[in-house]
Each structure stands twice: as C-alpha cells, then as structure tokens.
C-alpha cells in the first residue's frame, strides 16, 4: 500500500474513528488504524494498515509512527481519537477516582504532545510540502465547563490537557498545519445527548475532512449535529 497522502487515526473505534478512516480512504488516503489490540487480518481486508498503539505509553506512540513512516510514508493527517473514562467510585467525590485511572487519563492527554512531535517530522518534510497537513483531536465540552461533574475527572483532565497543547501548537504554527480541538455540541452549544453522539461518526468525518482541507480557521472548533460550525461562542 502506498500513497502520497497518508492518514493515521489513533483510536480506531466503531463510531468516530471508523467513520473518519472510511472517508479518508474514499478520498484516496492510505490510512493507518491504531488501536491497542488490532484485528490485523480484518483491518487489512478492509483496506487499512493496522498499527498496535497504546496512547498511554510514549514509546508505543513513537513505535507506531516509526512503523507507518517505514511502510506507508509519514502521515500528513493525524486524528487523535483516543479517549478514556472511568467514573469516580462516588460520583460526587473526585478523591474516589482510582489513582491508576487518573494517571491513564492524564497520560492520554499529555501524550498528544508526543504524537504532535512525531507528526511534525512528516509535516515538515518535502514530501508533504504541497499536501494538506492536519492534526485533529477529538475533543468534548468538558474544558468549557466551569464546574464539570466530579465523576468525569479522568476524562476532564485528559481533554483539558489536550486542548491546551493543541492551542499552543496552533498559535505557534508556521507551516500551515490545521491544528484543531474539534467536538460535537448541541444546537445551543451544550453537551449533546449521548444517543446523538453515538450516531455522529459520519458527521465527525465530514467536519474533519473540511478541517483538513481548510486554509485557516479557529483551532477550537465546535460543530452541531448537522455538521455546521457553531455560530457564536467564546473561544478557548
């Protein structure tokens, strides 16, 4: 498998990850699907490149990029779709969140930095000088909430770290990379009903495709279930 356009989807879940991967493949990308326990045979049969990756481990992320760089070439699009949520034992008391769960959430969040460092090597290469370049994190509304529920501490920490890192790189970018912390919201800008999110894969794919190919725009990107950018909001 070879293509001048290469995408790496980290966190190839059944909703967002699979929908984004399918659209990118349709658009001519060689797509690497990263998961902790990939079904290698099925992934290959479906036309993708399987990659074993644990987003809580820095060395695992580096090894995944090394394999893709060797077999497909460096990605010009990376979608960081990894996520972890474990509620506190007592939903009203954040101290009841197990320490290993806190560490896991924080690690997935902070390892966005590792993934961006690896991705920038390819973004800055001559191979992708004229190709679109994008690093998109699948976010959520937690960083925008002043008092998020204690039960969501692990996921909240993860997403707050991710959005801060993406914001820093977006402001510092000099080579036209489309950095985005993108997330689905309701028509009013609030957290959408969970059943809406579970059906949102195709919408995420459509929006991410637009973000990949845009020339400029906000890195804090909120979109509604119809795939449109939320009209007015206070940016992170």
Tab-separated table of C-alpha atoms in Angstrom:
chain	number	residue	atom	x	y	z
A	1	UNK	CA	0.000	0.000	0.000
A	2	UNK	CA	1.427	3.375	-0.962
A	3	UNK	CA	0.046	6.872	-1.366
A	4	UNK	CA	1.412	10.374	-1.200
A	5	UNK	CA	-1.482	11.100	1.174
A	6	UNK	CA	-1.239	9.212	4.459
A	7	UNK	CA	-3.518	9.429	7.487
A	8	UNK	CA	-3.072	7.971	10.951
A	9	UNK	CA	-6.190	7.525	13.088
A	10	UNK	CA	-5.201	6.906	16.715
A	11	UNK	CA	-8.147	5.270	18.426
A	12	UNK	CA	-9.992	3.387	15.712
A	13	UNK	CA	-13.330	2.998	17.473
A	14	UNK	CA	-16.620	1.929	15.922
A	15	UNK	CA	-18.091	5.440	15.780
A	16	UNK	CA	-15.795	8.393	15.100
A	17	UNK	CA	-12.583	6.537	14.270
A	18	UNK	CA	-14.076	4.129	11.760
A	19	UNK	CA	-16.143	6.818	10.025
A	20	UNK	CA	-13.190	9.184	9.661
A	21	UNK	CA	-10.982	6.359	8.378
A	22	UNK	CA	-13.574	5.281	5.802
A	23	UNK	CA	-13.957	8.770	4.382
A	24	UNK	CA	-10.190	9.327	4.187
A	25	UNK	CA	-9.747	6.019	2.373
A	26	UNK	CA	-12.535	7.001	-0.024
A	27	UNK	CA	-10.700	10.260	-0.692
A	28	UNK	CA	-7.516	8.432	-1.695
A	29	UNK	CA	-5.586	8.296	1.551
A	30	UNK	CA	-3.576	5.339	2.739
A	31	UNK	CA	-4.997	5.021	6.237
A	32	UNK	CA	-3.274	3.546	9.286
A	33	UNK	CA	-5.679	2.457	12.032
A	34	UNK	CA	-4.196	2.486	15.513
A	35	UNK	CA	-5.639	0.517	18.417
A	36	UNK	CA	-4.403	-1.401	21.442
A	37	UNK	CA	-5.406	-4.796	20.054
A	38	UNK	CA	-5.901	-4.523	16.302
A	39	UNK	CA	-7.581	-7.345	14.417
A	40	UNK	CA	-4.750	-7.356	11.892
A	41	UNK	CA	-6.345	-9.647	9.329
A	42	UNK	CA	-9.706	-7.826	9.282
A	43	UNK	CA	-8.088	-4.389	9.194
A	44	UNK	CA	-6.023	-5.403	6.169
A	45	UNK	CA	-9.042	-6.971	4.467
A	46	UNK	CA	-10.888	-3.682	4.924
A	47	UNK	CA	-8.073	-1.869	3.134
A	48	UNK	CA	-6.289	-0.264	6.059
A	49	UNK	CA	-2.867	-0.571	7.671
A	50	UNK	CA	-3.127	-1.985	11.215
A	51	UNK	CA	-0.985	-0.432	13.945
A	52	UNK	CA	-0.709	-1.512	17.553
A	53	UNK	CA	-0.608	1.536	19.803
A	54	UNK	CA	-1.218	2.323	23.454
A	55	UNK	CA	-1.848	6.059	23.788
A	56	UNK	CA	-0.866	5.942	27.464
A	57	UNK	CA	2.708	4.945	26.529
A	58	UNK	CA	5.127	7.367	24.862
A	59	UNK	CA	7.319	4.621	23.404
A	60	UNK	CA	4.273	2.922	21.884
A	61	UNK	CA	3.309	6.130	20.083
A	62	UNK	CA	6.837	6.590	18.773
A	63	UNK	CA	6.995	2.980	17.589
A	64	UNK	CA	3.655	3.316	15.790
A	65	UNK	CA	4.830	6.381	13.874
A	66	UNK	CA	8.104	4.652	13.017
A	67	UNK	CA	6.231	1.683	11.524
A	68	UNK	CA	3.926	3.909	9.480
A	69	UNK	CA	6.806	6.070	8.257
A	70	UNK	CA	8.597	2.945	7.029
A	71	UNK	CA	5.665	1.132	5.435
A	72	UNK	CA	3.397	3.928	4.208
A	73	UNK	CA	5.433	7.089	4.496
A	74	UNK	CA	4.972	9.893	7.025
A	75	UNK	CA	1.352	10.915	7.652
A	76	UNK	CA	0.148	14.325	6.579
A	77	UNK	CA	-3.039	13.865	8.619
A	78	UNK	CA	-3.234	12.616	12.200
A	79	UNK	CA	-6.503	12.192	14.101
A	80	UNK	CA	-6.029	11.699	17.849
A	81	UNK	CA	-9.237	9.920	18.779
A	82	UNK	CA	-8.016	8.076	21.873
A	83	UNK	CA	-10.162	8.504	24.966
A	84	UNK	CA	-10.545	7.100	28.461
A	85	UNK	CA	-13.318	7.474	31.005
A	86	UNK	CA	-13.644	5.793	34.380
A	87	UNK	CA	-16.011	7.406	36.857
A	88	UNK	CA	-15.147	8.079	40.467
A	89	UNK	CA	-16.496	5.459	42.852
A	90	UNK	CA	-18.568	8.193	44.453
A	91	UNK	CA	-19.752	10.452	41.600
A	92	UNK	CA	-19.750	13.469	43.928
A	93	UNK	CA	-16.248	12.907	45.345
A	94	UNK	CA	-13.268	13.204	42.953
A	95	UNK	CA	-10.936	11.701	45.567
A	96	UNK	CA	-12.602	8.327	44.978
A	97	UNK	CA	-11.212	8.092	41.454
A	98	UNK	CA	-8.550	5.338	41.489
A	99	UNK	CA	-5.058	6.743	41.030
A	100	UNK	CA	-4.303	4.499	38.073
A	101	UNK	CA	-7.426	5.836	36.322
A	102	UNK	CA	-6.308	9.415	36.938
A	103	UNK	CA	-2.851	8.588	35.585
A	104	UNK	CA	-4.306	6.915	32.499
A	105	UNK	CA	-6.475	9.904	31.631
A	106	UNK	CA	-3.623	12.342	32.197
A	107	UNK	CA	-1.222	10.212	30.134
A	108	UNK	CA	-3.512	10.021	27.111
A	109	UNK	CA	-3.920	13.786	27.302
A	110	UNK	CA	-0.239	14.647	27.685
A	111	UNK	CA	0.827	12.173	25.002
A	112	UNK	CA	-0.813	14.379	22.393
A	113	UNK	CA	2.466	16.284	22.709
A	114	UNK	CA	4.435	13.156	21.785
A	115	UNK	CA	2.171	12.440	18.816
A	116	UNK	CA	2.490	16.018	17.537
A	117	UNK	CA	6.278	15.889	17.801
A	118	UNK	CA	6.290	12.694	15.749
A	119	UNK	CA	3.799	14.069	13.231
A	120	UNK	CA	5.741	17.293	12.696
A	121	UNK	CA	8.673	15.367	11.264
A	122	UNK	CA	6.465	14.318	8.354
A	123	UNK	CA	4.583	17.615	8.171
A	124	UNK	CA	7.891	19.437	7.709
A	125	UNK	CA	9.241	17.009	5.106
A	126	UNK	CA	9.450	17.852	1.426
A	127	UNK	CA	7.019	15.001	0.692
A	128	UNK	CA	4.135	16.988	2.168
A	129	UNK	CA	5.231	20.461	1.151
A	130	UNK	CA	2.198	20.821	-1.113
A	131	UNK	CA	-0.184	18.483	0.712
A	132	UNK	CA	-2.727	19.453	3.363
A	133	UNK	CA	-1.421	18.934	6.882
A	134	UNK	CA	-3.679	18.466	9.884
A	135	UNK	CA	-3.588	17.265	13.471
A	136	UNK	CA	-7.089	16.905	14.879
A	137	UNK	CA	-8.011	15.911	18.419
A	138	UNK	CA	-11.492	14.575	19.062
A	139	UNK	CA	-12.459	16.765	21.981
A	140	UNK	CA	-15.544	17.335	24.066
A	141	UNK	CA	-17.219	20.118	26.034
A	142	UNK	CA	-15.593	19.392	29.403
A	143	UNK	CA	-12.847	22.069	29.093
A	144	UNK	CA	-15.558	24.698	28.512
A	145	UNK	CA	-17.483	23.837	31.690
A	146	UNK	CA	-16.572	25.868	34.773
A	147	UNK	CA	-17.632	23.138	37.191
A	148	UNK	CA	-17.528	19.769	35.371
A	149	UNK	CA	-19.017	16.754	37.182
A	150	UNK	CA	-16.583	15.094	39.585
A	151	UNK	CA	-17.495	11.728	38.079
A	152	UNK	CA	-15.749	12.781	34.841
A	153	UNK	CA	-12.438	13.802	36.402
A	154	UNK	CA	-10.240	11.384	34.400
A	155	UNK	CA	-11.775	12.376	31.076
A	156	UNK	CA	-11.881	16.056	32.044
A	157	UNK	CA	-8.160	16.114	32.867
A	158	UNK	CA	-7.394	14.364	29.575
A	159	UNK	CA	-9.368	16.821	27.457
A	160	UNK	CA	-8.142	19.935	29.275
A	161	UNK	CA	-4.532	18.886	28.667
A	162	UNK	CA	-5.243	18.111	25.027
A	163	UNK	CA	-6.938	21.416	24.289
A	164	UNK	CA	-4.125	23.397	25.930
A	165	UNK	CA	-1.496	21.580	23.864
A	166	UNK	CA	-3.419	21.990	20.609
A	167	UNK	CA	-3.920	25.692	21.307
A	168	UNK	CA	-0.196	26.212	21.877
A	169	UNK	CA	0.786	24.497	18.632
A	170	UNK	CA	-1.952	26.228	16.630
A	171	UNK	CA	-0.742	29.646	17.744
A	172	UNK	CA	2.909	28.775	17.039
A	173	UNK	CA	2.385	27.108	13.647
A	174	UNK	CA	4.384	28.486	10.707
A	175	UNK	CA	3.910	25.805	8.026
A	176	UNK	CA	0.145	25.747	7.583
A	177	UNK	CA	-0.808	22.814	9.794
A	178	UNK	CA	-4.500	22.724	10.640
A	179	UNK	CA	-4.459	22.039	14.366
A	180	UNK	CA	-7.933	21.518	15.806
A	181	UNK	CA	-9.588	20.514	19.053
A	182	UNK	CA	-12.922	19.617	17.492
A	183	UNK	CA	-16.060	18.492	19.240
A	184	UNK	CA	-19.749	17.933	18.785
A	185	UNK	CA	-22.190	20.183	20.640
A	186	UNK	CA	-25.943	20.612	20.679
A	187	UNK	CA	-27.623	23.403	18.708
A	188	UNK	CA	-27.370	25.567	21.836
A	189	UNK	CA	-23.678	24.778	22.316
A	190	UNK	CA	-24.149	22.420	25.243
A	191	UNK	CA	-23.225	18.748	25.613
A	192	UNK	CA	-25.330	16.810	23.081
A	193	UNK	CA	-27.475	13.837	24.122
A	194	UNK	CA	-25.423	10.664	24.210
A	195	UNK	CA	-27.608	8.925	21.641
A	196	UNK	CA	-26.825	11.751	19.210
A	197	UNK	CA	-23.097	11.303	19.800
A	198	UNK	CA	-23.358	7.550	19.162
A	199	UNK	CA	-24.681	8.282	15.671
A	200	UNK	CA	-22.266	11.129	14.943
A	201	UNK	CA	-19.483	9.225	13.168
A	202	UNK	CA	-20.400	10.376	9.644
A	203	UNK	CA	-20.782	13.956	10.868
A	204	UNK	CA	-17.349	13.864	12.500
A	205	UNK	CA	-15.895	12.518	9.265
A	206	UNK	CA	-17.479	15.314	7.197
A	207	UNK	CA	-16.285	18.016	9.600
A	208	UNK	CA	-12.771	16.591	9.898
A	209	UNK	CA	-12.479	16.455	6.105
A	210	UNK	CA	-13.370	20.148	5.984
A	211	UNK	CA	-10.823	20.950	8.701
A	212	UNK	CA	-8.088	19.019	6.886
A	213	UNK	CA	-8.643	20.985	3.702
A	214	UNK	CA	-9.320	24.468	5.034
A	215	UNK	CA	-6.727	27.226	4.771
A	216	UNK	CA	-7.413	28.833	8.128
A	217	UNK	CA	-9.883	28.869	10.975
A	218	UNK	CA	-10.181	28.517	14.752
A	219	UNK	CA	-8.421	25.627	16.442
A	220	UNK	CA	-11.267	25.470	18.993
A	221	UNK	CA	-13.852	24.060	16.609
A	222	UNK	CA	-17.352	23.247	17.815
A	223	UNK	CA	-19.898	21.769	15.456
A	224	UNK	CA	-23.552	20.827	15.658
A	225	UNK	CA	-25.200	17.505	14.709
A	226	UNK	CA	-25.871	18.811	11.182
A	227	UNK	CA	-22.104	19.274	10.681
A	228	UNK	CA	-22.106	23.060	10.807
A	229	UNK	CA	-19.761	25.207	12.895
A	230	UNK	CA	-21.481	26.549	15.997
A	231	UNK	CA	-22.377	30.121	15.099
A	232	UNK	CA	-21.182	32.068	18.125
A	233	UNK	CA	-19.170	31.027	21.147
A	234	UNK	CA	-16.335	32.215	23.359
A	235	UNK	CA	-13.194	30.533	22.066
A	236	UNK	CA	-10.902	28.612	24.403
